[in-house]
């Protein structure tokens, strides 16, 4: 894939906090990607994160058939710094100044550490923010559509919508993980969840879910493992301890390096690339807010992820490659042609 087009960082005039925007590619259209607000050990770590995430957004949009490029933004807090409500507002307004500099070349949405209410603050300075609260005319949280996309990817990987009796382990019981857990349990799956926040255990168990400590989640015997928290969880070491035939989930950048996809294949583990499985949120949001589709039509686009996964798996089998290589090749073809096919 091509090198990044732009990386711009600014020290906020109100807060003094460094914010940055990376545009990886605008070959298919304006760059789109979430705004991540979190502590970083240093600016190098923050830059590495925004570059990696923006490149993944390029692939996500291209494979999903969207006429948008890949971008990402980061608000880099110092470790241990807690923001008061006033400080948070200043940080967001500083970031909005930076987003506005791109004049629509970068479109921001929520990510780790931010939500719809924060997008509304960005809108005070820049019109280029999505997923504002529904009460303000936006589509609100993208957690539901993201979860719907993961379920579509799961159907494509299983070749069936039937999960009755299957044991599914979800690593990360946040908003997307909770949506997935509830849907899968209702469909008859035996669902086990984990989270770094032990306070979530009681809620999970009240919902009829099993619980496992986070460090054991990826090693449980399961029919499906769903990474739904942080990235970098699939390394050569963790892959060697997996006891599942299928990994599919919404966490970004799950592999520590692309070569881990080959390790998974060598162990007979089918891995659906994260940027394919996690595309439901961006598909839904852009269909609604950029193209003006209604709820049902936007959800129908999310459901196309099932066929995308089926096609990628068939291509990987026919070409004796991995789903990751086939997804990367598909993204590259669309980027090279300069046009993404319009999804149904």
XYZ file of C-alpha atoms in Angstrom:
344
model
C 0.000 0.000 0.000
C 1.139 3.556 -0.634
C 2.880 5.810 1.880
C 0.973 8.387 3.893
C -0.032 11.617 2.209
C -0.039 13.857 5.279
C 0.706 13.930 8.980
C -0.032 17.204 10.764
C 0.424 17.825 14.489
C -0.427 20.907 16.504
C -0.019 21.941 20.122
C -3.426 23.243 21.142
C -3.566 26.961 21.847
C -6.145 26.481 24.614
C -4.969 23.261 26.256
C -1.328 22.853 25.273
C -2.136 19.232 24.370
C -0.734 17.833 21.121
C -3.284 16.660 18.589
C -2.590 15.147 15.184
C -4.274 14.037 11.987
C -2.863 11.491 9.545
C -4.213 11.091 6.033
C -3.057 7.858 4.520
C -4.916 7.994 1.218
C -7.434 10.200 -0.539
C -7.393 8.146 -3.748
C -11.037 7.132 -3.311
C -12.286 10.320 -1.668
C -11.986 12.388 1.526
C -10.165 10.615 4.331
C -12.364 9.399 7.168
C -11.417 7.981 10.557
C -12.047 8.198 14.255
C -10.633 10.598 16.820
C -8.706 8.722 19.524
C -8.157 10.397 22.887
C -5.838 8.536 25.228
C -2.549 8.776 27.134
C 0.658 7.986 25.251
C 4.114 7.390 26.681
C 5.470 9.890 24.176
C 4.792 11.503 20.823
C 6.568 8.717 18.961
C 4.040 6.233 20.289
C 1.173 8.548 19.333
C 2.537 9.041 15.816
C 2.986 5.295 15.347
C -0.619 4.776 16.420
C -2.140 7.401 14.133
C -0.120 6.188 11.139
C -1.025 2.548 11.681
C -4.702 3.272 12.259
C -5.054 5.592 9.272
C -3.527 2.990 6.948
C -6.031 0.438 8.259
C -8.850 2.883 7.513
C -7.734 3.084 3.886
C -8.013 -0.677 3.593
C -11.311 -0.730 5.485
C -12.965 1.818 3.216
C -11.588 0.274 0.025
C -12.660 -3.285 0.833
C -16.077 -2.064 2.012
C -16.613 -0.337 -1.338
C -16.771 3.183 0.078
C -15.790 6.283 -1.860
C -13.675 7.540 1.029
C -10.024 7.380 1.943
C -8.251 6.490 5.136
C -7.426 8.878 7.946
C -7.206 8.985 11.723
C -6.678 11.524 14.443
C -5.137 11.338 17.886
C -5.297 13.541 20.942
C -2.139 12.604 22.825
C -2.526 13.013 26.576
C 0.383 12.750 28.966
C 0.345 9.544 31.067
C -1.668 9.963 34.221
C -3.339 13.176 33.143
C -7.034 13.399 33.967
C -9.067 16.062 32.223
C -11.665 18.163 33.988
C -14.810 18.846 31.929
C -13.479 22.307 31.053
C -10.082 20.934 30.066
C -11.676 18.235 27.946
C -13.704 20.830 26.111
C -10.569 22.913 25.447
C -8.726 19.851 24.131
C -11.604 18.992 21.796
C -11.869 22.549 20.512
C -8.123 22.557 19.836
C -8.531 19.342 17.907
C -11.459 20.814 16.001
C -9.181 23.668 14.903
C -6.824 21.105 13.377
C -9.638 19.151 11.702
C -10.940 22.396 10.209
C -7.551 23.067 8.596
C -8.185 20.183 6.198
C -11.327 21.831 4.801
C -13.219 18.575 4.466
C -10.225 16.495 3.436
C -10.490 14.673 6.754
C -13.768 13.672 8.394
C -13.675 12.765 12.090
C -15.782 10.329 14.074
C -15.672 8.763 17.551
C -12.980 6.302 18.553
C -11.335 5.124 21.763
C -11.830 7.837 24.364
C -14.401 9.871 22.425
C -18.108 9.634 21.694
C -21.040 11.386 20.021
C -21.094 14.240 22.553
C -17.458 14.973 21.743
C -18.258 15.096 18.045
C -20.825 17.751 18.843
C -18.053 19.850 20.430
C -15.931 19.416 17.281
C -18.891 20.645 15.245
C -18.715 24.002 17.050
C -15.537 24.717 15.068
C -15.585 22.267 12.169
C -18.471 20.873 10.142
C -16.437 17.763 9.403
C -17.443 15.483 12.287
C -19.809 12.509 12.132
C -21.786 10.498 14.700
C -23.119 13.429 16.673
C -25.984 12.537 19.069
C -29.289 11.567 17.499
C -30.900 14.449 19.372
C -28.651 16.763 17.361
C -29.510 15.142 14.038
C -26.613 12.679 13.888
C -26.544 8.897 13.960
C -25.148 8.673 17.488
C -23.017 5.748 18.590
C -21.843 3.395 15.844
C -21.542 0.463 18.277
C -24.747 -1.212 17.101
C -23.907 -1.102 13.378
C -20.327 -2.172 14.118
C -21.650 -5.200 15.985
C -24.077 -5.930 13.136
C -21.136 -5.935 10.746
C -19.204 -8.388 12.918
C -22.225 -10.696 12.984
C -22.428 -10.478 9.194
C -18.729 -11.343 8.962
C -19.286 -14.252 11.330
C -22.082 -15.613 9.151
C -19.810 -15.375 6.140
C -17.004 -17.203 7.931
C -19.280 -19.941 9.305
C -21.247 -20.281 6.090
C -24.398 -20.241 8.195
C -26.366 -17.948 10.516
C -26.808 -20.803 13.004
C -24.724 -20.377 16.169
C -26.862 -22.617 18.368
C -24.669 -24.388 20.912
C -21.452 -22.815 19.663
C -19.088 -21.509 22.300
C -18.136 -17.906 21.587
C -15.522 -16.033 23.612
C -15.610 -12.226 23.405
C -12.490 -10.449 24.600
C -13.672 -6.958 25.530
C -17.076 -6.232 27.035
C -17.416 -2.622 25.954
C -20.279 -1.208 23.926
C -19.609 -3.300 20.809
C -18.754 -6.411 22.813
C -21.961 -6.075 24.821
C -24.035 -5.773 21.626
C -22.377 -8.892 20.237
C -22.800 -10.869 23.448
C -26.513 -10.095 23.709
C -27.186 -10.909 20.052
C -25.234 -14.155 20.076
C -26.748 -15.376 23.324
C -30.232 -14.634 21.991
C -29.337 -16.668 18.906
C -28.480 -19.674 21.078
C -24.705 -19.411 21.460
C -22.860 -20.177 24.691
C -21.180 -16.803 25.251
C -18.215 -16.116 27.531
C -16.893 -12.566 27.919
C -13.895 -10.849 29.479
C -12.869 -7.291 30.227
C -10.073 -5.484 32.027
C -12.762 -3.795 34.161
C -13.798 -6.399 36.775
C -16.880 -4.335 37.631
C -18.435 -5.498 34.353
C -18.538 -9.098 35.517
C -21.754 -8.690 37.505
C -23.546 -7.132 34.530
C -22.359 -9.913 32.238
C -23.464 -12.645 34.594
C -26.869 -11.004 35.074
C -27.220 -11.253 31.308
C -26.585 -14.991 31.404
C -23.037 -14.746 30.101
C -19.982 -16.630 31.266
C -16.917 -14.738 32.490
C -13.202 -15.345 32.061
C -10.249 -13.259 33.158
C -8.755 -11.232 30.279
C -5.408 -13.036 30.259
C -7.198 -16.350 29.645
C -9.741 -15.212 27.059
C -7.667 -16.054 23.997
C -6.705 -19.506 25.238
C -10.126 -20.929 26.098
C -11.419 -23.767 23.988
C -14.036 -22.152 21.771
C -15.748 -22.372 18.416
C -15.207 -18.644 17.844
C -12.982 -16.041 19.488
C -13.962 -12.390 19.033
C -11.301 -9.752 19.838
C -13.361 -6.691 20.737
C -10.977 -4.569 22.792
C -7.450 -3.337 22.122
C -5.245 -4.205 19.165
C -2.007 -6.141 19.079
C -3.506 -9.216 20.751
C -2.512 -11.766 18.107
C 1.213 -12.406 18.212
C 3.202 -15.550 17.391
C 3.079 -16.393 21.099
C -0.669 -15.977 21.542
C -1.448 -17.726 18.265
C 0.474 -20.760 19.482
C -1.924 -20.990 22.445
C -5.202 -20.442 20.581
C -7.728 -23.258 20.840
C -10.311 -22.193 18.282
C -10.860 -22.677 14.539
C -12.151 -19.123 13.953
C -11.184 -15.595 15.002
C -13.334 -12.682 13.844
C -13.853 -9.413 15.663
C -13.996 -5.616 15.622
C -10.775 -4.704 17.461
C -8.462 -2.685 15.215
C -4.937 -3.865 14.336
C -5.287 -7.263 15.987
C -2.045 -8.648 14.532
C 1.307 -7.557 15.930
C 2.583 -7.942 12.346
C 1.109 -9.176 9.079
C 3.179 -12.375 9.215
C 0.991 -13.536 12.101
C -1.760 -14.179 9.523
C 0.471 -16.919 8.123
C 0.976 -18.326 11.631
C -2.780 -18.489 12.067
C -3.249 -20.251 8.749
C -0.476 -22.730 9.572
C -2.351 -23.682 12.737
C -5.606 -24.100 10.860
C -7.178 -20.988 12.404
C -9.367 -18.945 10.090
C -8.863 -15.222 10.763
C -11.136 -12.652 9.171
C -9.115 -9.442 8.740
C -10.113 -6.916 11.383
C -10.659 -4.079 8.938
C -13.162 -6.245 7.068
C -15.091 -7.408 10.127
C -15.186 -3.972 11.772
C -16.494 -1.982 8.798
C -20.153 -1.962 9.857
C -19.931 1.274 11.805
C -18.315 3.289 9.051
C -20.573 1.766 6.386
C -23.680 2.684 8.330
C -22.570 6.155 9.372
C -21.418 7.279 5.944
C -24.462 5.776 4.265
C -26.700 7.798 6.586
C -24.776 11.035 7.105
C -22.900 11.417 3.818
C -25.376 9.852 1.398
C -28.668 10.443 3.180
C -29.888 6.841 3.200
C -32.486 5.783 5.749
C -31.839 3.347 8.589
C -32.947 0.213 6.757
C -30.994 0.977 3.595
C -27.857 1.725 5.621
C -28.200 -1.529 7.561
C -28.578 -3.385 4.265
C -25.141 -2.077 3.307
C -23.746 -3.355 6.585
C -25.109 -6.794 5.734
C -22.990 -6.858 2.550
C -20.003 -7.631 4.791
C -21.211 -11.246 4.819
C -20.694 -11.596 1.065
C -17.395 -9.722 1.227
C -16.103 -12.269 3.733
C -17.445 -15.207 1.729
C -15.740 -13.926 -1.427
C -12.431 -13.339 0.361
C -12.427 -16.810 1.888
C -13.227 -18.416 -1.460
C -10.405 -16.460 -3.101
C -7.969 -17.412 -0.350
C -8.842 -21.073 -0.788
C -8.606 -20.943 -4.574
C -5.274 -19.104 -4.519
C -3.797 -20.961 -1.536
C -3.262 -17.673 0.306
C -4.755 -16.096 3.427
C -7.831 -13.895 3.822
C -5.497 -11.034 4.770
C -3.584 -11.254 1.493
C -6.796 -11.418 -0.498
C -8.253 -8.432 1.374
C -5.055 -6.433 0.835
C -5.065 -7.322 -2.861
C -8.702 -6.248 -3.202
C -7.974 -2.942 -1.473
C -4.978 -2.328 -3.713
C -6.987 -3.014 -6.865
C -9.631 -0.526 -5.845
C -7.083 2.088 -4.815
C -5.200 1.683 -8.077
C -8.348 2.029 -10.151
C -9.242 5.183 -8.211
C -12.885 4.209 -7.779
C -14.754 2.103 -5.289
C -17.824 0.152 -6.403
C -21.054 1.509 -4.976
C -22.449 -0.926 -2.457
C -26.091 -2.003 -2.909
